[in-house]
Amino acid sequence: GQSLEQPSEVTAVEGAIVQINCTYQTSGFYGLSWYQQHDGGAPTFLSYNALDGLEETGRFSSFLSRSDSYGYLLLQELQMKDSASYFCAVRARGAAGNKLTFGGGTRVLVKP
Amino acid sequence: GAVVSQHPSWVICKSGTSVKIECRSLDFQATTMFWYRQFPKQSLMLMATSNEGSKATYEQGVEKDKFLINHASLTLSTLTVTSAHPEDSSFYICSIGTAQDHSNQPQHFGDGTRLSIL
């Protein structure tokens, strides 16, 4: 099966930088995704890494090291609206094609 | 615009009632849809993979007779929670994504259905 570990909570101030680490154990690994979820809402896609290295999308960047089974999401220039839960998710082979397995989520609280 | 439409967004009903949740793909034909459940302050747990024209694949520990999935067309999958009880109260979310290997396409999630069983 798959398992993912990420910190449960992070608090930072506006304008700061936050890094959310994610380590995983899986078989049939294809890639690592990151999703954002605000309270009461559905997850929204942020990024996907299939290859080693850094992917940058605006204020958010995601990194993957396949050899270390490790990735991180970097949130820069934090804004109040970034307060949300962030989930890493492994895309891996399942019984019916590839599927996502989510980590426990990291709750990010941005303070003024 | 939205890629996935999920309906209803909120259901409150009595114990013993069966509840049907619909998930529609708006922009493309989805041969595979996924159903997740999320309890408060917890992660999304995959319940089953819905395959158009064939039986759904359920994750370990998910009762297939309790959570009936029908994927009769390329744009619609339904999840029916049969004889729901208070412990079934949760946030149910569907998603659409390709089952192709090595695909970098993200899964698109519906807005979720908040189910409360009294």
PDB file of C-alpha atoms in Angstrom:
ATOM      1  CA  GLY A   1       0.000   0.000   0.000  1.00  0.00           C
ATOM      2  CA  GLN A   2       0.911   3.644   0.133  1.00  0.00           C
ATOM      3  CA  SER A   3       1.684   5.904   3.062  1.00  0.00           C
ATOM      4  CA  LEU A   4       2.520   9.588   3.186  1.00  0.00           C
ATOM      5  CA  GLU A   5       3.722  11.779   6.030  1.00  0.00           C
ATOM      6  CA  GLN A   6       3.459  15.543   6.262  1.00  0.00           C
ATOM      7  CA  PRO A   7       3.365  17.936   9.218  1.00  0.00           C
ATOM      8  CA  SER A   8      -0.063  18.491  10.692  1.00  0.00           C
ATOM      9  CA  GLU A   9       0.092  22.248  11.137  1.00  0.00           C
ATOM     10  CA  VAL A  10       2.216  25.263  10.267  1.00  0.00           C
ATOM     11  CA  THR A  11       1.732  28.873  11.355  1.00  0.00           C
ATOM     12  CA  ALA A  12       3.389  31.825   9.642  1.00  0.00           C
ATOM     13  CA  VAL A  13       2.890  35.545   9.094  1.00  0.00           C
ATOM     14  CA  GLU A  14       1.925  37.335   5.925  1.00  0.00           C
ATOM     15  CA  GLY A  15       4.810  37.704   3.503  1.00  0.00           C
ATOM     16  CA  ALA A  16       6.714  34.765   4.965  1.00  0.00           C
ATOM     17  CA  ILE A  17       7.821  31.568   3.227  1.00  0.00           C
ATOM     18  CA  VAL A  18       6.538  28.161   4.266  1.00  0.00           C
ATOM     19  CA  GLN A  19       7.857  24.780   3.198  1.00  0.00           C
ATOM     20  CA  ILE A  20       5.652  21.718   3.649  1.00  0.00           C
ATOM     21  CA  ASN A  21       7.568  18.465   3.463  1.00  0.00           C
ATOM     22  CA  CYS A  22       6.105  15.172   2.350  1.00  0.00           C
ATOM     23  CA  THR A  23       7.709  11.756   2.550  1.00  0.00           C
ATOM     24  CA  TYR A  24       6.071   8.753   1.009  1.00  0.00           C
ATOM     25  CA  GLN A  25       6.247   5.008   0.699  1.00  0.00           C
ATOM     26  CA  THR A  26       4.619   3.417  -2.288  1.00  0.00           C
ATOM     27  CA  SER A  27       4.923   0.937  -5.084  1.00  0.00           C
ATOM     28  CA  GLY A  28       4.230   1.762  -8.679  1.00  0.00           C
ATOM     29  CA  PHE A  29       4.995   5.451  -8.163  1.00  0.00           C
ATOM     30  CA  TYR A  30       4.176   7.832 -10.997  1.00  0.00           C
ATOM     31  CA  GLY A  31       4.294  11.236  -9.383  1.00  0.00           C
ATOM     32  CA  LEU A  32       3.536  13.533  -6.455  1.00  0.00           C
ATOM     33  CA  SER A  33       0.687  16.022  -6.486  1.00  0.00           C
ATOM     34  CA  TRP A  34      -0.231  18.875  -4.187  1.00  0.00           C
ATOM     35  CA  TYR A  35      -3.761  20.069  -3.474  1.00  0.00           C
ATOM     36  CA  GLN A  36      -5.149  22.996  -1.533  1.00  0.00           C
ATOM     37  CA  GLN A  37      -8.404  22.748   0.391  1.00  0.00           C
ATOM     38  CA  HIS A  38     -10.142  25.599   2.165  1.00  0.00           C
ATOM     39  CA  ASP A  39     -12.520  24.768   5.006  1.00  0.00           C
ATOM     40  CA  GLY A  40     -15.789  23.415   3.631  1.00  0.00           C
ATOM     41  CA  GLY A  41     -14.490  23.333   0.073  1.00  0.00           C
ATOM     42  CA  ALA A  42     -13.219  20.776  -2.369  1.00  0.00           C
ATOM     43  CA  PRO A  43      -9.529  20.182  -3.081  1.00  0.00           C
ATOM     44  CA  THR A  44      -8.013  22.233  -5.874  1.00  0.00           C
ATOM     45  CA  PHE A  45      -4.980  21.158  -7.820  1.00  0.00           C
ATOM     46  CA  LEU A  46      -1.732  23.063  -7.259  1.00  0.00           C
ATOM     47  CA  SER A  47       1.090  21.085  -8.853  1.00  0.00           C
ATOM     48  CA  TYR A  48       2.354  17.737 -10.030  1.00  0.00           C
ATOM     49  CA  ASN A  49       5.920  16.400 -10.130  1.00  0.00           C
ATOM     50  CA  ALA A  50       6.739  13.237 -12.023  1.00  0.00           C
ATOM     51  CA  LEU A  51      10.444  13.931 -12.400  1.00  0.00           C
ATOM     52  CA  ASP A  52      13.085  15.082  -9.944  1.00  0.00           C
ATOM     53  CA  GLY A  53      13.447  18.799  -9.559  1.00  0.00           C
ATOM     54  CA  LEU A  54      11.597  21.986  -8.895  1.00  0.00           C
ATOM     55  CA  GLU A  55       8.382  23.111 -10.575  1.00  0.00           C
ATOM     56  CA  GLU A  56       7.473  26.752 -10.131  1.00  0.00           C
ATOM     57  CA  THR A  57       3.974  28.141 -10.542  1.00  0.00           C
ATOM     58  CA  GLY A  58       3.718  31.716  -9.378  1.00  0.00           C
ATOM     59  CA  ARG A  59       4.128  31.982  -5.622  1.00  0.00           C
ATOM     60  CA  PHE A  60       3.983  28.209  -5.194  1.00  0.00           C
ATOM     61  CA  SER A  61       6.747  25.770  -6.067  1.00  0.00           C
ATOM     62  CA  SER A  62       6.960  22.020  -5.677  1.00  0.00           C
ATOM     63  CA  PHE A  63       9.999  19.782  -5.496  1.00  0.00           C
ATOM     64  CA  LEU A  64      10.480  16.057  -5.892  1.00  0.00           C
ATOM     65  CA  SER A  65      13.331  13.665  -5.183  1.00  0.00           C
ATOM     66  CA  ARG A  66      12.325  10.195  -6.296  1.00  0.00           C
ATOM     67  CA  SER A  67      15.440   8.584  -4.854  1.00  0.00           C
ATOM     68  CA  ASP A  68      14.608  10.005  -1.415  1.00  0.00           C
ATOM     69  CA  SER A  69      10.840   9.441  -1.726  1.00  0.00           C
ATOM     70  CA  TYR A  70      10.501  13.044  -0.693  1.00  0.00           C
ATOM     71  CA  GLY A  71       8.906  16.193  -1.916  1.00  0.00           C
ATOM     72  CA  TYR A  72       7.924  19.598  -0.668  1.00  0.00           C
ATOM     73  CA  LEU A  73       5.589  22.453  -1.431  1.00  0.00           C
ATOM     74  CA  LEU A  74       6.988  25.950  -1.046  1.00  0.00           C
ATOM     75  CA  LEU A  75       4.591  28.797  -0.414  1.00  0.00           C
ATOM     76  CA  GLN A  76       6.162  32.213  -0.903  1.00  0.00           C
ATOM     77  CA  GLU A  77       4.932  35.707  -0.106  1.00  0.00           C
ATOM     78  CA  LEU A  78       2.212  34.252   2.068  1.00  0.00           C
ATOM     79  CA  GLN A  79      -1.184  35.903   1.926  1.00  0.00           C
ATOM     80  CA  MET A  80      -4.130  35.567   4.281  1.00  0.00           C
ATOM     81  CA  LYS A  81      -6.031  33.693   1.595  1.00  0.00           C
ATOM     82  CA  ASP A  82      -3.381  30.971   1.691  1.00  0.00           C
ATOM     83  CA  SER A  83      -4.743  29.798   5.041  1.00  0.00           C
ATOM     84  CA  ALA A  84      -5.968  26.335   4.123  1.00  0.00           C
ATOM     85  CA  SER A  85      -5.068  22.671   4.310  1.00  0.00           C
ATOM     86  CA  TYR A  86      -2.472  21.372   1.884  1.00  0.00           C
ATOM     87  CA  PHE A  87      -2.314  17.737   0.894  1.00  0.00           C
ATOM     88  CA  CYS A  88       0.414  15.850  -0.860  1.00  0.00           C
ATOM     89  CA  ALA A  89      -0.856  12.925  -2.880  1.00  0.00           C
ATOM     90  CA  VAL A  90       0.932  10.080  -4.568  1.00  0.00           C
ATOM     91  CA  ARG A  91      -0.183   8.975  -7.992  1.00  0.00           C
ATOM     92  CA  ALA A  92       0.502   5.266  -8.200  1.00  0.00           C
ATOM     93  CA  ARG A  93      -0.722   2.214  -9.966  1.00  0.00           C
ATOM     94  CA  GLY A  94      -3.966   0.853  -8.540  1.00  0.00           C
ATOM     95  CA  ALA A  95      -6.123  -2.136  -9.316  1.00  0.00           C
ATOM     96  CA  ALA A  96      -8.115  -0.116 -11.830  1.00  0.00           C
ATOM     97  CA  GLY A  97      -5.487   2.201 -13.214  1.00  0.00           C
ATOM     98  CA  ASN A  98      -3.633   4.951 -11.473  1.00  0.00           C
ATOM     99  CA  LYS A  99      -5.093   6.513  -8.360  1.00  0.00           C
ATOM    100  CA  LEU A 100      -4.272   9.180  -5.818  1.00  0.00           C
ATOM    101  CA  THR A 101      -3.471   8.457  -2.190  1.00  0.00           C
ATOM    102  CA  PHE A 102      -3.489  11.520   0.041  1.00  0.00           C
ATOM    103  CA  GLY A 103      -1.341  12.442   2.984  1.00  0.00           C
ATOM    104  CA  GLY A 104      -2.919  13.559   6.233  1.00  0.00           C
ATOM    105  CA  GLY A 105      -2.791  17.212   5.241  1.00  0.00           C
ATOM    106  CA  THR A 106      -0.979  20.233   6.633  1.00  0.00           C
ATOM    107  CA  ARG A 107      -3.076  23.025   8.022  1.00  0.00           C
ATOM    108  CA  VAL A 108      -1.442  26.366   7.235  1.00  0.00           C
ATOM    109  CA  LEU A 109      -2.505  29.333   9.296  1.00  0.00           C
ATOM    110  CA  VAL A 110      -1.387  32.732   8.049  1.00  0.00           C
ATOM    111  CA  LYS A 111      -1.417  35.523  10.603  1.00  0.00           C
ATOM    112  CA  PRO A 112      -1.344  39.269   9.928  1.00  0.00           C
TER     113      PRO A 112
ATOM    114  CA  GLY B   1     -15.074  26.898 -15.453  1.00  0.00           C
ATOM    115  CA  ALA B   2     -16.079  23.812 -13.541  1.00  0.00           C
ATOM    116  CA  VAL B   3     -14.975  20.485 -14.900  1.00  0.00           C
ATOM    117  CA  VAL B   4     -16.951  18.375 -12.469  1.00  0.00           C
ATOM    118  CA  SER B   5     -20.472  18.902 -11.175  1.00  0.00           C
ATOM    119  CA  GLN B   6     -21.532  17.132  -8.007  1.00  0.00           C
ATOM    120  CA  HIS B   7     -25.061  17.132  -6.676  1.00  0.00           C
ATOM    121  CA  PRO B   8     -26.491  17.591  -4.105  1.00  0.00           C
ATOM    122  CA  SER B   9     -24.114  19.729  -2.113  1.00  0.00           C
ATOM    123  CA  TRP B  10     -25.802  19.061   1.224  1.00  0.00           C
ATOM    124  CA  VAL B  11     -28.094  16.306   2.467  1.00  0.00           C
ATOM    125  CA  ILE B  12     -29.711  15.930   5.861  1.00  0.00           C
ATOM    126  CA  CYS B  13     -31.853  12.865   6.337  1.00  0.00           C
ATOM    127  CA  LYS B  14     -33.071  10.315   8.817  1.00  0.00           C
ATOM    128  CA  SER B  15     -31.238   7.145   9.706  1.00  0.00           C
ATOM    129  CA  GLY B  16     -32.161   4.281   7.399  1.00  0.00           C
ATOM    130  CA  THR B  17     -32.600   6.465   4.332  1.00  0.00           C
ATOM    131  CA  SER B  18     -30.709   5.758   1.126  1.00  0.00           C
ATOM    132  CA  VAL B  19     -28.997   8.741  -0.444  1.00  0.00           C
ATOM    133  CA  LYS B  20     -27.852   9.102  -4.043  1.00  0.00           C
ATOM    134  CA  ILE B  21     -25.027  11.450  -5.005  1.00  0.00           C
ATOM    135  CA  GLU B  22     -24.358  12.345  -8.629  1.00  0.00           C
ATOM    136  CA  CYS B  23     -21.053  13.243 -10.215  1.00  0.00           C
ATOM    137  CA  ARG B  24     -21.016  14.631 -13.751  1.00  0.00           C
ATOM    138  CA  SER B  25     -18.113  15.294 -16.052  1.00  0.00           C
ATOM    139  CA  LEU B  26     -18.828  18.537 -17.868  1.00  0.00           C
ATOM    140  CA  ASP B  27     -15.953  18.914 -20.283  1.00  0.00           C
ATOM    141  CA  PHE B  28     -14.897  15.477 -21.384  1.00  0.00           C
ATOM    142  CA  GLN B  29     -15.795  11.838 -21.412  1.00  0.00           C
ATOM    143  CA  ALA B  30     -14.640  10.258 -18.195  1.00  0.00           C
ATOM    144  CA  THR B  31     -14.069   6.538 -18.291  1.00  0.00           C
ATOM    145  CA  THR B  32     -12.837   6.673 -14.713  1.00  0.00           C
ATOM    146  CA  MET B  33     -14.214   8.534 -11.747  1.00  0.00           C
ATOM    147  CA  PHE B  34     -13.123   8.333  -8.138  1.00  0.00           C
ATOM    148  CA  TRP B  35     -15.151   8.561  -4.952  1.00  0.00           C
ATOM    149  CA  TYR B  36     -13.582   9.843  -1.742  1.00  0.00           C
ATOM    150  CA  ARG B  37     -14.816  10.319   1.792  1.00  0.00           C
ATOM    151  CA  GLN B  38     -13.455  12.902   4.195  1.00  0.00           C
ATOM    152  CA  PHE B  39     -14.241  13.102   7.904  1.00  0.00           C
ATOM    153  CA  PRO B  40     -13.741  16.436   9.711  1.00  0.00           C
ATOM    154  CA  LYS B  41     -10.111  17.507   9.966  1.00  0.00           C
ATOM    155  CA  GLN B  42      -8.967  14.341   8.252  1.00  0.00           C
ATOM    156  CA  SER B  43      -7.594  13.464   4.859  1.00  0.00           C
ATOM    157  CA  LEU B  44      -9.409  12.267   1.774  1.00  0.00           C
ATOM    158  CA  MET B  45      -9.782   8.524   1.723  1.00  0.00           C
ATOM    159  CA  LEU B  46     -10.397   6.818  -1.591  1.00  0.00           C
ATOM    160  CA  MET B  47     -13.482   4.642  -1.388  1.00  0.00           C
ATOM    161  CA  ALA B  48     -13.714   3.271  -4.896  1.00  0.00           C
ATOM    162  CA  THR B  49     -12.782   3.698  -8.517  1.00  0.00           C
ATOM    163  CA  SER B  50     -15.739   3.888 -10.825  1.00  0.00           C
ATOM    164  CA  ASN B  51     -15.282   2.507 -14.321  1.00  0.00           C
ATOM    165  CA  GLU B  52     -17.710   3.220 -17.126  1.00  0.00           C
ATOM    166  CA  GLY B  53     -19.530   0.098 -18.222  1.00  0.00           C
ATOM    167  CA  SER B  54     -18.032  -2.202 -15.619  1.00  0.00           C
ATOM    168  CA  LYS B  55     -18.047  -2.847 -11.909  1.00  0.00           C
ATOM    169  CA  ALA B  56     -16.419  -0.395  -9.562  1.00  0.00           C
ATOM    170  CA  THR B  57     -13.227  -1.300  -7.760  1.00  0.00           C
ATOM    171  CA  TYR B  58     -13.553  -0.801  -4.018  1.00  0.00           C
ATOM    172  CA  GLU B  59     -10.745  -0.064  -1.598  1.00  0.00           C
ATOM    173  CA  GLN B  60     -10.098  -2.408   1.263  1.00  0.00           C
ATOM    174  CA  GLY B  61     -12.584  -1.971   4.065  1.00  0.00           C
ATOM    175  CA  VAL B  62     -15.270  -0.279   1.962  1.00  0.00           C
ATOM    176  CA  GLU B  63     -18.508  -2.247   1.809  1.00  0.00           C
ATOM    177  CA  LYS B  64     -19.623  -2.504  -1.799  1.00  0.00           C
ATOM    178  CA  ASP B  65     -23.181  -3.393  -0.799  1.00  0.00           C
ATOM    179  CA  LYS B  66     -23.347  -0.334   1.402  1.00  0.00           C
ATOM    180  CA  PHE B  67     -21.911   2.099  -1.125  1.00  0.00           C
ATOM    181  CA  LEU B  68     -23.381   1.310  -4.516  1.00  0.00           C
ATOM    182  CA  ILE B  69     -21.639   2.855  -7.499  1.00  0.00           C
ATOM    183  CA  ASN B  70     -23.083   3.092 -10.969  1.00  0.00           C
ATOM    184  CA  HIS B  71     -21.141   4.498 -13.913  1.00  0.00           C
ATOM    185  CA  ALA B  72     -23.552   3.955 -16.753  1.00  0.00           C
ATOM    186  CA  SER B  73     -22.335   6.702 -19.050  1.00  0.00           C
ATOM    187  CA  LEU B  74     -19.141   8.563 -19.825  1.00  0.00           C
ATOM    188  CA  THR B  75     -20.398  11.676 -18.063  1.00  0.00           C
ATOM    189  CA  LEU B  76     -22.184  10.365 -14.991  1.00  0.00           C
ATOM    190  CA  SER B  77     -21.286   8.294 -11.964  1.00  0.00           C
ATOM    191  CA  THR B  78     -23.549   7.888  -8.956  1.00  0.00           C
ATOM    192  CA  LEU B  79     -22.814   6.838  -5.397  1.00  0.00           C
ATOM    193  CA  THR B  80     -25.730   5.549  -3.338  1.00  0.00           C
ATOM    194  CA  VAL B  81     -25.289   5.270   0.402  1.00  0.00           C
ATOM    195  CA  THR B  82     -27.792   2.598   1.317  1.00  0.00           C
ATOM    196  CA  SER B  83     -29.561   2.564   4.659  1.00  0.00           C
ATOM    197  CA  ALA B  84     -27.417   5.411   5.918  1.00  0.00           C
ATOM    198  CA  HIS B  85     -26.618   5.689   9.614  1.00  0.00           C
ATOM    199  CA  PRO B  86     -25.068   8.512  11.657  1.00  0.00           C
ATOM    200  CA  GLU B  87     -21.588   7.021  11.268  1.00  0.00           C
ATOM    201  CA  ASP B  88     -21.937   7.525   7.492  1.00  0.00           C
ATOM    202  CA  SER B  89     -22.132  11.271   8.010  1.00  0.00           C
ATOM    203  CA  SER B  90     -19.184  12.694   6.123  1.00  0.00           C
ATOM    204  CA  PHE B  91     -18.044  14.803   3.188  1.00  0.00           C
ATOM    205  CA  TYR B  92     -18.203  12.770  -0.021  1.00  0.00           C
ATOM    206  CA  ILE B  93     -16.209  14.017  -2.996  1.00  0.00           C
ATOM    207  CA  CYS B  94     -15.951  12.698  -6.513  1.00  0.00           C
ATOM    208  CA  SER B  95     -13.147  13.344  -8.922  1.00  0.00           C
ATOM    209  CA  ILE B  96     -12.415  12.790 -12.544  1.00  0.00           C
ATOM    210  CA  GLY B  97      -9.032  11.811 -13.820  1.00  0.00           C
ATOM    211  CA  THR B  98      -7.381   9.725 -16.389  1.00  0.00           C
ATOM    212  CA  ALA B  99      -6.450   6.167 -15.516  1.00  0.00           C
ATOM    213  CA  GLN B 100      -3.653   6.287 -18.057  1.00  0.00           C
ATOM    214  CA  ASP B 101      -0.244   5.373 -16.797  1.00  0.00           C
ATOM    215  CA  HIS B 102       2.295   8.177 -16.369  1.00  0.00           C
ATOM    216  CA  SER B 103      -0.317  10.796 -17.036  1.00  0.00           C
ATOM    217  CA  ASN B 104       0.447  14.193 -15.593  1.00  0.00           C
ATOM    218  CA  GLN B 105      -3.134  15.317 -15.821  1.00  0.00           C
ATOM    219  CA  PRO B 106      -4.503  16.362 -12.441  1.00  0.00           C
ATOM    220  CA  GLN B 107      -7.649  15.007 -10.977  1.00  0.00           C
ATOM    221  CA  HIS B 108     -10.508  17.471 -10.947  1.00  0.00           C
ATOM    222  CA  PHE B 109     -12.746  17.369  -7.913  1.00  0.00           C
ATOM    223  CA  GLY B 110     -16.421  18.077  -7.530  1.00  0.00           C
ATOM    224  CA  ASP B 111     -17.546  20.513  -4.851  1.00  0.00           C
ATOM    225  CA  GLY B 112     -18.447  17.646  -2.547  1.00  0.00           C
ATOM    226  CA  THR B 113     -21.597  16.498  -0.793  1.00  0.00           C
ATOM    227  CA  ARG B 114     -21.933  17.011   2.910  1.00  0.00           C
ATOM    228  CA  LEU B 115     -24.053  14.168   4.265  1.00  0.00           C
ATOM    229  CA  SER B 116     -25.601  14.420   7.723  1.00  0.00           C
ATOM    230  CA  ILE B 117     -27.585  11.468   9.029  1.00  0.00           C
ATOM    231  CA  LEU B 118     -29.784  12.160  12.022  1.00  0.00           C
TER     232      LEU B 118
END
